[in-house]
PDB file of C-alpha atoms in Angstrom:
ATOM      1  CA  UNK A  17     229.470 245.549 298.016  1.00 41.00           C
ATOM      2  CA  UNK A  18     229.573 242.115 296.441  1.00 39.00           C
ATOM      3  CA  UNK A  19     226.228 241.451 294.274  1.00 39.00           C
ATOM      4  CA  UNK A  20     225.092 237.909 295.440  1.00 38.00           C
ATOM      5  CA  UNK A  21     224.239 237.145 291.628  1.00 39.00           C
ATOM      6  CA  UNK A  22     228.045 237.187 290.455  1.00 43.00           C
ATOM      7  CA  UNK A  23     229.143 235.023 293.213  1.00 45.00           C
ATOM      8  CA  UNK A  24     230.639 231.507 292.587  1.00 43.00           C
ATOM      9  CA  UNK A  25     230.471 231.445 288.568  1.00 45.00           C
ATOM     10  CA  UNK A  26     229.525 227.730 287.778  1.00 43.00           C
ATOM     11  CA  UNK A  27     232.379 225.685 286.885  1.00 42.00           C
ATOM     12  CA  UNK A  28     232.492 223.516 283.866  1.00 41.00           C
ATOM     13  CA  UNK A  29     230.791 220.059 283.930  1.00 39.00           C
ATOM     14  CA  UNK A  30     233.489 217.227 283.170  1.00 40.00           C
ATOM     15  CA  UNK A  31     235.643 218.465 280.631  1.00 41.00           C
ATOM     16  CA  UNK A  32     239.421 219.470 280.959  1.00 44.00           C
ATOM     17  CA  UNK A  33     240.273 218.112 284.551  1.00 41.00           C
ATOM     18  CA  UNK A  34     242.979 220.700 284.481  1.00 43.00           C
ATOM     19  CA  UNK A  35     239.918 223.148 285.174  1.00 54.00           C
ATOM     20  CA  UNK A  36     239.123 223.600 288.768  1.00 65.00           C
ATOM     21  CA  UNK A  37     236.813 225.282 291.056  1.00 76.00           C
ATOM     22  CA  UNK A  38     236.982 228.766 291.996  1.00 82.00           C
ATOM     23  CA  UNK A  39     237.771 230.048 295.292  1.00 84.00           C
ATOM     24  CA  UNK A  40     234.778 231.925 296.796  1.00 88.00           C
ATOM     25  CA  UNK A  41     236.621 234.589 298.731  1.00 88.00           C
ATOM     26  CA  UNK A  42     238.791 235.181 295.481  1.00 89.00           C
ATOM     27  CA  UNK A  43     235.458 235.820 293.142  1.00 91.00           C
ATOM     28  CA  UNK A  44     234.200 238.253 295.878  1.00 90.00           C
ATOM     29  CA  UNK A  45     237.572 240.023 295.827  1.00 90.00           C
ATOM     30  CA  UNK A  46     237.901 240.128 292.236  1.00 93.00           C
ATOM     31  CA  UNK A  47     233.963 241.320 291.679  1.00 93.00           C
ATOM     32  CA  UNK A  48     234.605 244.130 294.302  1.00 91.00           C
ATOM     33  CA  UNK A  49     237.515 245.462 292.447  1.00 94.00           C
ATOM     34  CA  UNK A  50     235.696 245.176 289.218  1.00 96.00           C
ATOM     35  CA  UNK A  51     232.642 246.855 290.481  1.00 95.00           C
ATOM     36  CA  UNK A  52     234.686 249.558 292.220  1.00 94.00           C
ATOM     37  CA  UNK A  53     236.262 250.345 289.161  1.00 97.00           C
ATOM     38  CA  UNK A  54     232.720 251.239 287.321  1.00 97.00           C
ATOM     39  CA  UNK A  55     232.430 247.888 284.994  1.00 98.00           C
ATOM     40  CA  UNK A  56     230.044 245.189 284.917  1.00 97.00           C
ATOM     41  CA  UNK A  57     230.321 241.554 286.088  1.00 96.00           C
ATOM     42  CA  UNK A  58     229.096 238.829 283.977  1.00 94.00           C
ATOM     43  CA  UNK A  59     227.313 235.773 285.160  1.00 83.00           C
ATOM     44  CA  UNK A  60     228.370 232.591 283.610  1.00 74.00           C
ATOM     45  CA  UNK A  61     228.463 233.200 279.977  1.00 77.00           C
ATOM     46  CA  UNK A  62     226.362 236.100 279.682  1.00 79.00           C
ATOM     47  CA  UNK A  63     227.635 239.393 278.932  1.00 83.00           C
ATOM     48  CA  UNK A  64     228.035 242.232 279.115  1.00 95.00           C
ATOM     49  CA  UNK A  65     231.043 242.412 281.691  1.00 97.00           C
ATOM     50  CA  UNK A  66     233.687 240.624 282.894  1.00 97.00           C
ATOM     51  CA  UNK A  67     233.671 236.863 283.086  1.00 95.00           C
ATOM     52  CA  UNK A  68     235.370 235.020 285.756  1.00 94.00           C
ATOM     53  CA  UNK A  69     236.508 231.726 285.357  1.00 89.00           C
ATOM     54  CA  UNK A  70     238.650 228.774 286.752  1.00 86.00           C
ATOM     55  CA  UNK A  71     242.143 229.362 284.823  1.00 79.00           C
ATOM     56  CA  UNK A  72     242.843 227.021 282.247  1.00 70.00           C
ATOM     57  CA  UNK A  73     246.343 224.984 282.068  1.00 60.00           C
ATOM     58  CA  UNK A  74     248.123 224.809 279.195  1.00 55.00           C
ATOM     59  CA  UNK A  75     249.442 221.594 279.625  1.00 52.00           C
ATOM     60  CA  UNK A  76     249.617 219.068 282.611  1.00 54.00           C
ATOM     61  CA  UNK A  77     252.770 220.768 283.974  1.00 49.00           C
ATOM     62  CA  UNK A  78     250.731 223.944 284.339  1.00 49.00           C
ATOM     63  CA  UNK A  79     250.054 224.457 287.711  1.00 60.00           C
ATOM     64  CA  UNK A  80     247.137 227.050 287.682  1.00 58.00           C
ATOM     65  CA  UNK A  81     244.798 225.436 290.582  1.00 66.00           C
ATOM     66  CA  UNK A  82     243.316 228.029 292.530  1.00 71.00           C
ATOM     67  CA  UNK A  83     243.686 230.819 290.083  1.00 82.00           C
ATOM     68  CA  UNK A  84     241.001 232.777 288.406  1.00 88.00           C
ATOM     69  CA  UNK A  85     241.036 233.729 284.890  1.00 91.00           C
ATOM     70  CA  UNK A  86     239.274 236.681 283.473  1.00 94.00           C
ATOM     71  CA  UNK A  87     237.613 237.538 280.033  1.00 93.00           C
ATOM     72  CA  UNK A  88     235.293 240.500 278.758  1.00 97.00           C
ATOM     73  CA  UNK A  89     232.548 239.438 277.021  1.00 96.00           C
ATOM     74  CA  UNK A  90     230.671 242.259 274.703  1.00 96.00           C
ATOM     75  CA  UNK A  91     227.322 243.053 274.169  1.00 94.00           C
ATOM     76  CA  UNK A  92     225.050 240.296 272.444  1.00 91.00           C
ATOM     77  CA  UNK A  93     224.588 242.550 269.725  1.00 91.00           C
ATOM     78  CA  UNK A  94     228.224 242.616 268.743  1.00 92.00           C
ATOM     79  CA  UNK A  95     228.946 239.252 269.546  1.00 90.00           C
ATOM     80  CA  UNK A  96     226.452 238.048 267.355  1.00 88.00           C
ATOM     81  CA  UNK A  97     227.276 240.122 264.480  1.00 86.00           C
ATOM     82  CA  UNK A  98     230.464 238.905 264.975  1.00 86.00           C
ATOM     83  CA  UNK A  99     229.487 235.621 264.685  1.00 85.00           C
ATOM     84  CA  UNK A 100     227.618 236.063 261.355  1.00 80.00           C
ATOM     85  CA  UNK A 101     230.900 237.793 259.714  1.00 62.00           C
ATOM     86  CA  UNK A 102     234.275 237.039 258.742  1.00 63.00           C
ATOM     87  CA  UNK A 103     236.623 237.480 261.631  1.00 58.00           C
ATOM     88  CA  UNK A 104     238.353 240.012 259.317  1.00 57.00           C
ATOM     89  CA  UNK A 105     235.256 242.193 258.783  1.00 72.00           C
ATOM     90  CA  UNK A 106     234.215 245.117 261.153  1.00 83.00           C
ATOM     91  CA  UNK A 107     232.160 243.350 263.778  1.00 86.00           C
ATOM     92  CA  UNK A 108     234.715 240.360 264.113  1.00 87.00           C
ATOM     93  CA  UNK A 109     237.560 242.805 264.423  1.00 89.00           C
ATOM     94  CA  UNK A 110     235.895 245.017 266.833  1.00 91.00           C
ATOM     95  CA  UNK A 111     234.955 242.259 269.230  1.00 93.00           C
ATOM     96  CA  UNK A 112     238.679 241.191 268.957  1.00 93.00           C
ATOM     97  CA  UNK A 113     239.752 244.715 269.641  1.00 95.00           C
ATOM     98  CA  UNK A 114     237.319 245.035 272.414  1.00 97.00           C
ATOM     99  CA  UNK A 115     238.386 241.944 274.244  1.00 96.00           C
ATOM    100  CA  UNK A 116     241.920 242.512 273.992  1.00 96.00           C
ATOM    101  CA  UNK A 117     241.787 245.944 275.118  1.00 97.00           C
ATOM    102  CA  UNK A 118     239.748 245.485 278.234  1.00 98.00           C
ATOM    103  CA  UNK A 119     241.904 242.161 279.372  1.00 97.00           C
ATOM    104  CA  UNK A 120     244.556 244.649 278.984  1.00 96.00           C
ATOM    105  CA  UNK A 121     242.900 247.399 281.225  1.00 98.00           C
ATOM    106  CA  UNK A 122     241.914 244.882 283.648  1.00 98.00           C
ATOM    107  CA  UNK A 123     245.856 243.587 283.820  1.00 96.00           C
ATOM    108  CA  UNK A 124     246.720 247.361 284.396  1.00 97.00           C
ATOM    109  CA  UNK A 125     244.500 248.271 287.417  1.00 97.00           C
ATOM    110  CA  UNK A 126     243.426 245.137 289.492  1.00 95.00           C
ATOM    111  CA  UNK A 127     246.919 245.333 290.915  1.00 93.00           C
ATOM    112  CA  UNK A 128     246.109 248.328 292.674  1.00 93.00           C
ATOM    113  CA  UNK A 129     243.042 246.624 294.359  1.00 92.00           C
ATOM    114  CA  UNK A 130     245.680 244.225 295.834  1.00 90.00           C
ATOM    115  CA  UNK A 131     245.320 241.388 293.337  1.00 92.00           C
ATOM    116  CA  UNK A 132     248.041 239.391 291.848  1.00 89.00           C
ATOM    117  CA  UNK A 133     247.590 239.534 288.256  1.00 90.00           C
ATOM    118  CA  UNK A 134     249.836 237.172 285.396  1.00 86.00           C
ATOM    119  CA  UNK A 135     249.507 235.819 282.218  1.00 81.00           C
ATOM    120  CA  UNK A 136     249.936 232.043 281.219  1.00 74.00           C
ATOM    121  CA  UNK A 137     253.185 230.969 279.144  1.00 63.00           C
ATOM    122  CA  UNK A 138     251.083 231.947 275.962  1.00 66.00           C
ATOM    123  CA  UNK A 139     250.674 235.277 277.008  1.00 64.00           C
ATOM    124  CA  UNK A 140     246.897 234.856 276.133  1.00 79.00           C
ATOM    125  CA  UNK A 141     244.860 234.132 279.748  1.00 86.00           C
ATOM    126  CA  UNK A 142     245.089 236.767 282.200  1.00 92.00           C
ATOM    127  CA  UNK A 143     244.996 235.034 285.571  1.00 89.00           C
ATOM    128  CA  UNK A 144     244.563 236.579 289.154  1.00 90.00           C
ATOM    129  CA  UNK A 145     245.472 235.426 292.739  1.00 85.00           C
ATOM    130  CA  UNK A 146     245.851 237.099 295.846  1.00 73.00           C
ATOM    131  CA  UNK A 147     245.292 236.788 299.717  1.00 60.00           C
ATOM    132  CA  UNK A 148     241.935 236.858 301.181  1.00 56.00           C
ATOM    133  CA  UNK A 149     242.852 239.531 303.854  1.00 60.00           C
ATOM    134  CA  UNK A 150     244.555 242.318 301.185  1.00 62.00           C
ATOM    135  CA  UNK A 151     242.863 244.723 298.882  1.00 67.00           C
ATOM    136  CA  UNK A 152     240.195 247.619 299.621  1.00 76.00           C
ATOM    137  CA  UNK A 153     237.562 247.568 302.013  1.00 72.00           C
ATOM    138  CA  UNK A 154     234.893 250.260 301.764  1.00 71.00           C
ATOM    139  CA  UNK A 155     233.151 251.582 305.657  1.00 71.00           C
ATOM    140  CA  UNK A 156     229.456 251.277 305.041  1.00 70.00           C
ATOM    141  CA  UNK A 157     229.069 255.063 306.103  1.00 74.00           C
ATOM    142  CA  UNK A 158     231.529 256.584 303.446  1.00 76.00           C
ATOM    143  CA  UNK A 159     229.728 258.934 301.720  1.00 76.00           C
ATOM    144  CA  UNK A 160     231.165 262.486 299.991  1.00 78.00           C
ATOM    145  CA  UNK A 161     228.223 265.235 299.284  1.00 78.00           C
ATOM    146  CA  UNK A 162     229.160 266.384 295.790  1.00 80.00           C
ATOM    147  CA  UNK A 163     226.884 267.563 293.017  1.00 81.00           C
ATOM    148  CA  UNK A 164     225.481 265.013 290.184  1.00 82.00           C
ATOM    149  CA  UNK A 165     227.696 266.835 287.680  1.00 88.00           C
ATOM    150  CA  UNK A 166     225.938 268.164 284.137  1.00 92.00           C
ATOM    151  CA  UNK A 167     224.308 266.048 281.227  1.00 94.00           C
ATOM    152  CA  UNK A 168     225.974 265.940 277.679  1.00 94.00           C
ATOM    153  CA  UNK A 169     222.649 268.056 277.299  1.00 94.00           C
ATOM    154  CA  UNK A 170     223.471 270.804 279.740  1.00 94.00           C
ATOM    155  CA  UNK A 171     226.814 271.041 278.659  1.00 93.00           C
ATOM    156  CA  UNK A 172     225.800 271.748 274.977  1.00 93.00           C
ATOM    157  CA  UNK A 173     227.308 268.696 273.178  1.00 94.00           C
ATOM    158  CA  UNK A 174     226.007 267.985 269.729  1.00 94.00           C
ATOM    159  CA  UNK A 175     223.471 265.180 270.209  1.00 95.00           C
ATOM    160  CA  UNK A 176     224.590 263.221 267.436  1.00 94.00           C
ATOM    161  CA  UNK A 177     228.197 263.009 268.539  1.00 95.00           C
ATOM    162  CA  UNK A 178     226.815 262.149 271.908  1.00 96.00           C
ATOM    163  CA  UNK A 179     224.796 259.003 270.320  1.00 95.00           C
ATOM    164  CA  UNK A 180     227.713 258.029 268.291  1.00 94.00           C
ATOM    165  CA  UNK A 181     229.862 257.592 271.300  1.00 96.00           C
ATOM    166  CA  UNK A 182     226.712 255.608 273.624  1.00 96.00           C
ATOM    167  CA  UNK A 183     226.190 253.402 270.373  1.00 95.00           C
ATOM    168  CA  UNK A 184     230.082 252.377 270.270  1.00 96.00           C
ATOM    169  CA  UNK A 185     229.937 251.879 273.976  1.00 97.00           C
ATOM    170  CA  UNK A 186     226.690 250.023 274.103  1.00 96.00           C
ATOM    171  CA  UNK A 187     228.121 247.520 271.522  1.00 95.00           C
ATOM    172  CA  UNK A 188     231.518 247.028 273.588  1.00 96.00           C
ATOM    173  CA  UNK A 189     229.131 246.544 276.814  1.00 97.00           C
ATOM    174  CA  UNK A 190     230.557 249.780 278.643  1.00 98.00           C
ATOM    175  CA  UNK A 191     228.375 252.011 280.711  1.00 97.00           C
ATOM    176  CA  UNK A 192     227.914 255.737 279.852  1.00 97.00           C
ATOM    177  CA  UNK A 193     227.672 258.171 282.426  1.00 96.00           C
ATOM    178  CA  UNK A 194     224.462 259.783 282.305  1.00 94.00           C
ATOM    179  CA  UNK A 195     226.190 263.143 283.795  1.00 94.00           C
ATOM    180  CA  UNK A 196     229.784 263.855 284.977  1.00 91.00           C
ATOM    181  CA  UNK A 197     229.631 262.689 288.218  1.00 91.00           C
ATOM    182  CA  UNK A 198     228.267 258.911 287.244  1.00 94.00           C
ATOM    183  CA  UNK A 199     230.146 255.850 286.501  1.00 96.00           C
ATOM    184  CA  UNK A 200     231.054 254.815 283.136  1.00 98.00           C
ATOM    185  CA  UNK A 201     232.500 256.715 280.212  1.00 98.00           C
ATOM    186  CA  UNK A 202     232.082 260.542 280.403  1.00 97.00           C
ATOM    187  CA  UNK A 203     231.653 263.248 277.742  1.00 96.00           C
ATOM    188  CA  UNK A 204     232.857 266.682 278.451  1.00 94.00           C
ATOM    189  CA  UNK A 205     233.366 269.678 276.311  1.00 93.00           C
ATOM    190  CA  UNK A 206     236.679 269.898 274.793  1.00 89.00           C
ATOM    191  CA  UNK A 207     238.714 272.611 276.130  1.00 81.00           C
ATOM    192  CA  UNK A 208     239.128 275.655 274.158  1.00 73.00           C
ATOM    193  CA  UNK A 209     242.363 276.242 272.156  1.00 64.00           C
ATOM    194  CA  UNK A 210     243.794 272.699 272.579  1.00 53.00           C
ATOM    195  CA  UNK A 211     243.606 271.864 269.188  1.00 53.00           C
ATOM    196  CA  UNK A 212     242.932 275.273 267.215  1.00 49.00           C
ATOM    197  CA  UNK A 213     239.269 274.623 267.036  1.00 51.00           C
ATOM    198  CA  UNK A 214     238.107 277.021 269.906  1.00 49.00           C
ATOM    199  CA  UNK A 215     236.672 273.844 271.739  1.00 52.00           C
ATOM    200  CA  UNK A 216     233.742 273.242 269.523  1.00 54.00           C
ATOM    201  CA  UNK A 217     232.912 270.335 267.530  1.00 70.00           C
ATOM    202  CA  UNK A 218     233.877 267.669 270.080  1.00 90.00           C
ATOM    203  CA  UNK A 219     233.923 266.045 273.145  1.00 95.00           C
ATOM    204  CA  UNK A 220     236.558 265.233 275.732  1.00 95.00           C
ATOM    205  CA  UNK A 221     236.113 261.609 277.059  1.00 97.00           C
ATOM    206  CA  UNK A 222     236.989 259.982 280.148  1.00 97.00           C
ATOM    207  CA  UNK A 223     236.166 257.368 282.539  1.00 98.00           C
ATOM    208  CA  UNK A 224     234.687 257.405 285.915  1.00 97.00           C
ATOM    209  CA  UNK A 225     235.079 254.456 288.409  1.00 97.00           C
ATOM    210  CA  UNK A 226     232.004 253.859 290.881  1.00 94.00           C
ATOM    211  CA  UNK A 227     230.730 256.368 293.357  1.00 91.00           C
ATOM    212  CA  UNK A 228     231.865 254.166 296.346  1.00 91.00           C
ATOM    213  CA  UNK A 229     235.495 254.431 295.105  1.00 93.00           C
ATOM    214  CA  UNK A 230     235.884 258.040 294.394  1.00 93.00           C
ATOM    215  CA  UNK A 231     233.944 258.695 297.689  1.00 91.00           C
ATOM    216  CA  UNK A 232     236.537 256.388 299.681  1.00 92.00           C
ATOM    217  CA  UNK A 233     239.419 257.984 297.804  1.00 93.00           C
ATOM    218  CA  UNK A 234     237.931 261.726 298.814  1.00 92.00           C
ATOM    219  CA  UNK A 235     237.352 260.620 302.440  1.00 89.00           C
ATOM    220  CA  UNK A 236     239.143 261.073 305.802  1.00 86.00           C
ATOM    221  CA  UNK A 237     239.356 257.230 305.978  1.00 87.00           C
ATOM    222  CA  UNK A 238     242.693 255.537 306.732  1.00 87.00           C
ATOM    223  CA  UNK A 239     241.895 253.702 303.295  1.00 88.00           C
ATOM    224  CA  UNK A 240     241.480 256.718 301.270  1.00 92.00           C
ATOM    225  CA  UNK A 241     245.064 256.656 299.990  1.00 93.00           C
ATOM    226  CA  UNK A 242     244.725 252.892 298.508  1.00 92.00           C
ATOM    227  CA  UNK A 243     241.414 254.373 296.886  1.00 94.00           C
ATOM    228  CA  UNK A 244     242.874 257.293 295.398  1.00 96.00           C
ATOM    229  CA  UNK A 245     245.592 255.190 294.008  1.00 95.00           C
ATOM    230  CA  UNK A 246     243.288 252.628 292.653  1.00 95.00           C
ATOM    231  CA  UNK A 247     240.992 255.258 291.168  1.00 96.00           C
ATOM    232  CA  UNK A 248     244.091 256.891 288.968  1.00 97.00           C
ATOM    233  CA  UNK A 249     245.051 253.648 287.796  1.00 97.00           C
ATOM    234  CA  UNK A 250     241.407 252.922 286.810  1.00 98.00           C
ATOM    235  CA  UNK A 251     241.326 255.983 284.954  1.00 97.00           C
ATOM    236  CA  UNK A 252     244.524 255.675 283.067  1.00 97.00           C
ATOM    237  CA  UNK A 253     243.764 252.087 282.223  1.00 98.00           C
ATOM    238  CA  UNK A 254     240.267 252.690 280.882  1.00 98.00           C
ATOM    239  CA  UNK A 255     241.234 255.895 278.897  1.00 97.00           C
ATOM    240  CA  UNK A 256     243.710 253.867 277.165  1.00 96.00           C
ATOM    241  CA  UNK A 257     241.309 251.347 276.403  1.00 98.00           C
ATOM    242  CA  UNK A 258     238.663 253.674 275.241  1.00 98.00           C
ATOM    243  CA  UNK A 259     241.308 255.036 272.524  1.00 96.00           C
ATOM    244  CA  UNK A 260     240.812 251.597 270.654  1.00 96.00           C
ATOM    245  CA  UNK A 261     237.630 250.475 271.908  1.00 97.00           C
ATOM    246  CA  UNK A 262     235.252 253.435 270.798  1.00 97.00           C
ATOM    247  CA  UNK A 263     237.291 253.551 267.691  1.00 95.00           C
ATOM    248  CA  UNK A 264     236.785 249.908 266.574  1.00 94.00           C
ATOM    249  CA  UNK A 265     233.127 250.009 267.229  1.00 94.00           C
ATOM    250  CA  UNK A 266     232.476 253.166 265.300  1.00 93.00           C
ATOM    251  CA  UNK A 267     233.505 256.611 266.863  1.00 95.00           C
ATOM    252  CA  UNK A 268     235.937 258.604 265.315  1.00 94.00           C
ATOM    253  CA  UNK A 269     238.529 259.695 267.638  1.00 95.00           C
ATOM    254  CA  UNK A 270     241.680 261.897 268.019  1.00 93.00           C
ATOM    255  CA  UNK A 271     244.458 261.377 270.748  1.00 92.00           C
ATOM    256  CA  UNK A 272     246.289 264.224 272.276  1.00 90.00           C
ATOM    257  CA  UNK A 273     249.271 262.165 273.662  1.00 80.00           C
ATOM    258  CA  UNK A 274     251.156 265.136 275.039  1.00 78.00           C
ATOM    259  CA  UNK A 275     248.093 266.237 277.168  1.00 83.00           C
ATOM    260  CA  UNK A 276     246.661 262.400 277.695  1.00 86.00           C
ATOM    261  CA  UNK A 277     243.413 263.549 276.330  1.00 92.00           C
ATOM    262  CA  UNK A 278     241.268 261.650 273.871  1.00 95.00           C
ATOM    263  CA  UNK A 279     238.604 263.726 271.687  1.00 95.00           C
ATOM    264  CA  UNK A 280     235.615 262.133 270.100  1.00 96.00           C
ATOM    265  CA  UNK A 281     234.538 263.734 266.767  1.00 94.00           C
ATOM    266  CA  UNK A 282     231.482 261.769 265.945  1.00 92.00           C
ATOM    267  CA  UNK A 283     230.655 258.615 264.078  1.00 91.00           C
ATOM    268  CA  UNK A 284     233.076 256.709 261.705  1.00 88.00           C
ATOM    269  CA  UNK A 285     232.395 255.145 258.525  1.00 68.00           C
ATOM    270  CA  UNK A 286     231.658 252.623 257.951  1.00 62.00           C
ATOM    271  CA  UNK A 287     230.086 251.740 261.260  1.00 62.00           C
ATOM    272  CA  UNK A 288     229.028 248.550 262.891  1.00 68.00           C
ATOM    273  CA  UNK A 289     225.303 248.354 262.318  1.00 61.00           C
ATOM    274  CA  UNK A 290     223.307 245.203 263.153  1.00 52.00           C
TER     275      UNK A 290
END
């Protein structure tokens, strides 16, 4: 399922000799895992999405050859807004929160796809390696028949609330599911009685991975068990990340930790507008 346009990101010309050339098989495996999770892959330095690049050695003794390093690039709008502001202002702070939160999410769920994940000695760079013969493989005929799911409008969710979540997700560079069966940030009705409001005035926030991962997890394939573990890992990691990312980008949120549920309440103030 690898997209050819995302293969073999260009290595830096000249520059630091500690930066190497990425192994094409490793790039393909990381790309597949990211796309399985329902996330975009950035090409070169153009976001949004996961940027795959050669790991950078901390010093001459840091043997990182053959390892890939991952970053998250937000939308161009957020990147440009952050570049125009003091780092402590809203856009600069949001860009930092988005980048850190998404890299942390990648570190949480990529091991479920058979990838080896580590940090450099500084704890900043997320590095990925792994054997080329491990990881999920999706047979071409895996398809589970299922309804598309309701749209936010069909669920009766407040249009302004939905727009607020979509704006925040777009700033971060995250896809929003058009219906409950699609990949990306999902919006559903808040369960009645969970916070004493009778279930109105908010949206239940979740995350769907790619349809291919869900279909494999729900199929009779020998790999279904591994896919189900990966799907659970992706959902947990992304829900945790959304709790900080959407808030930093302009959505008012409330966590219900005992139930592991995230509720969106509307646009926060001040919102980032550029």
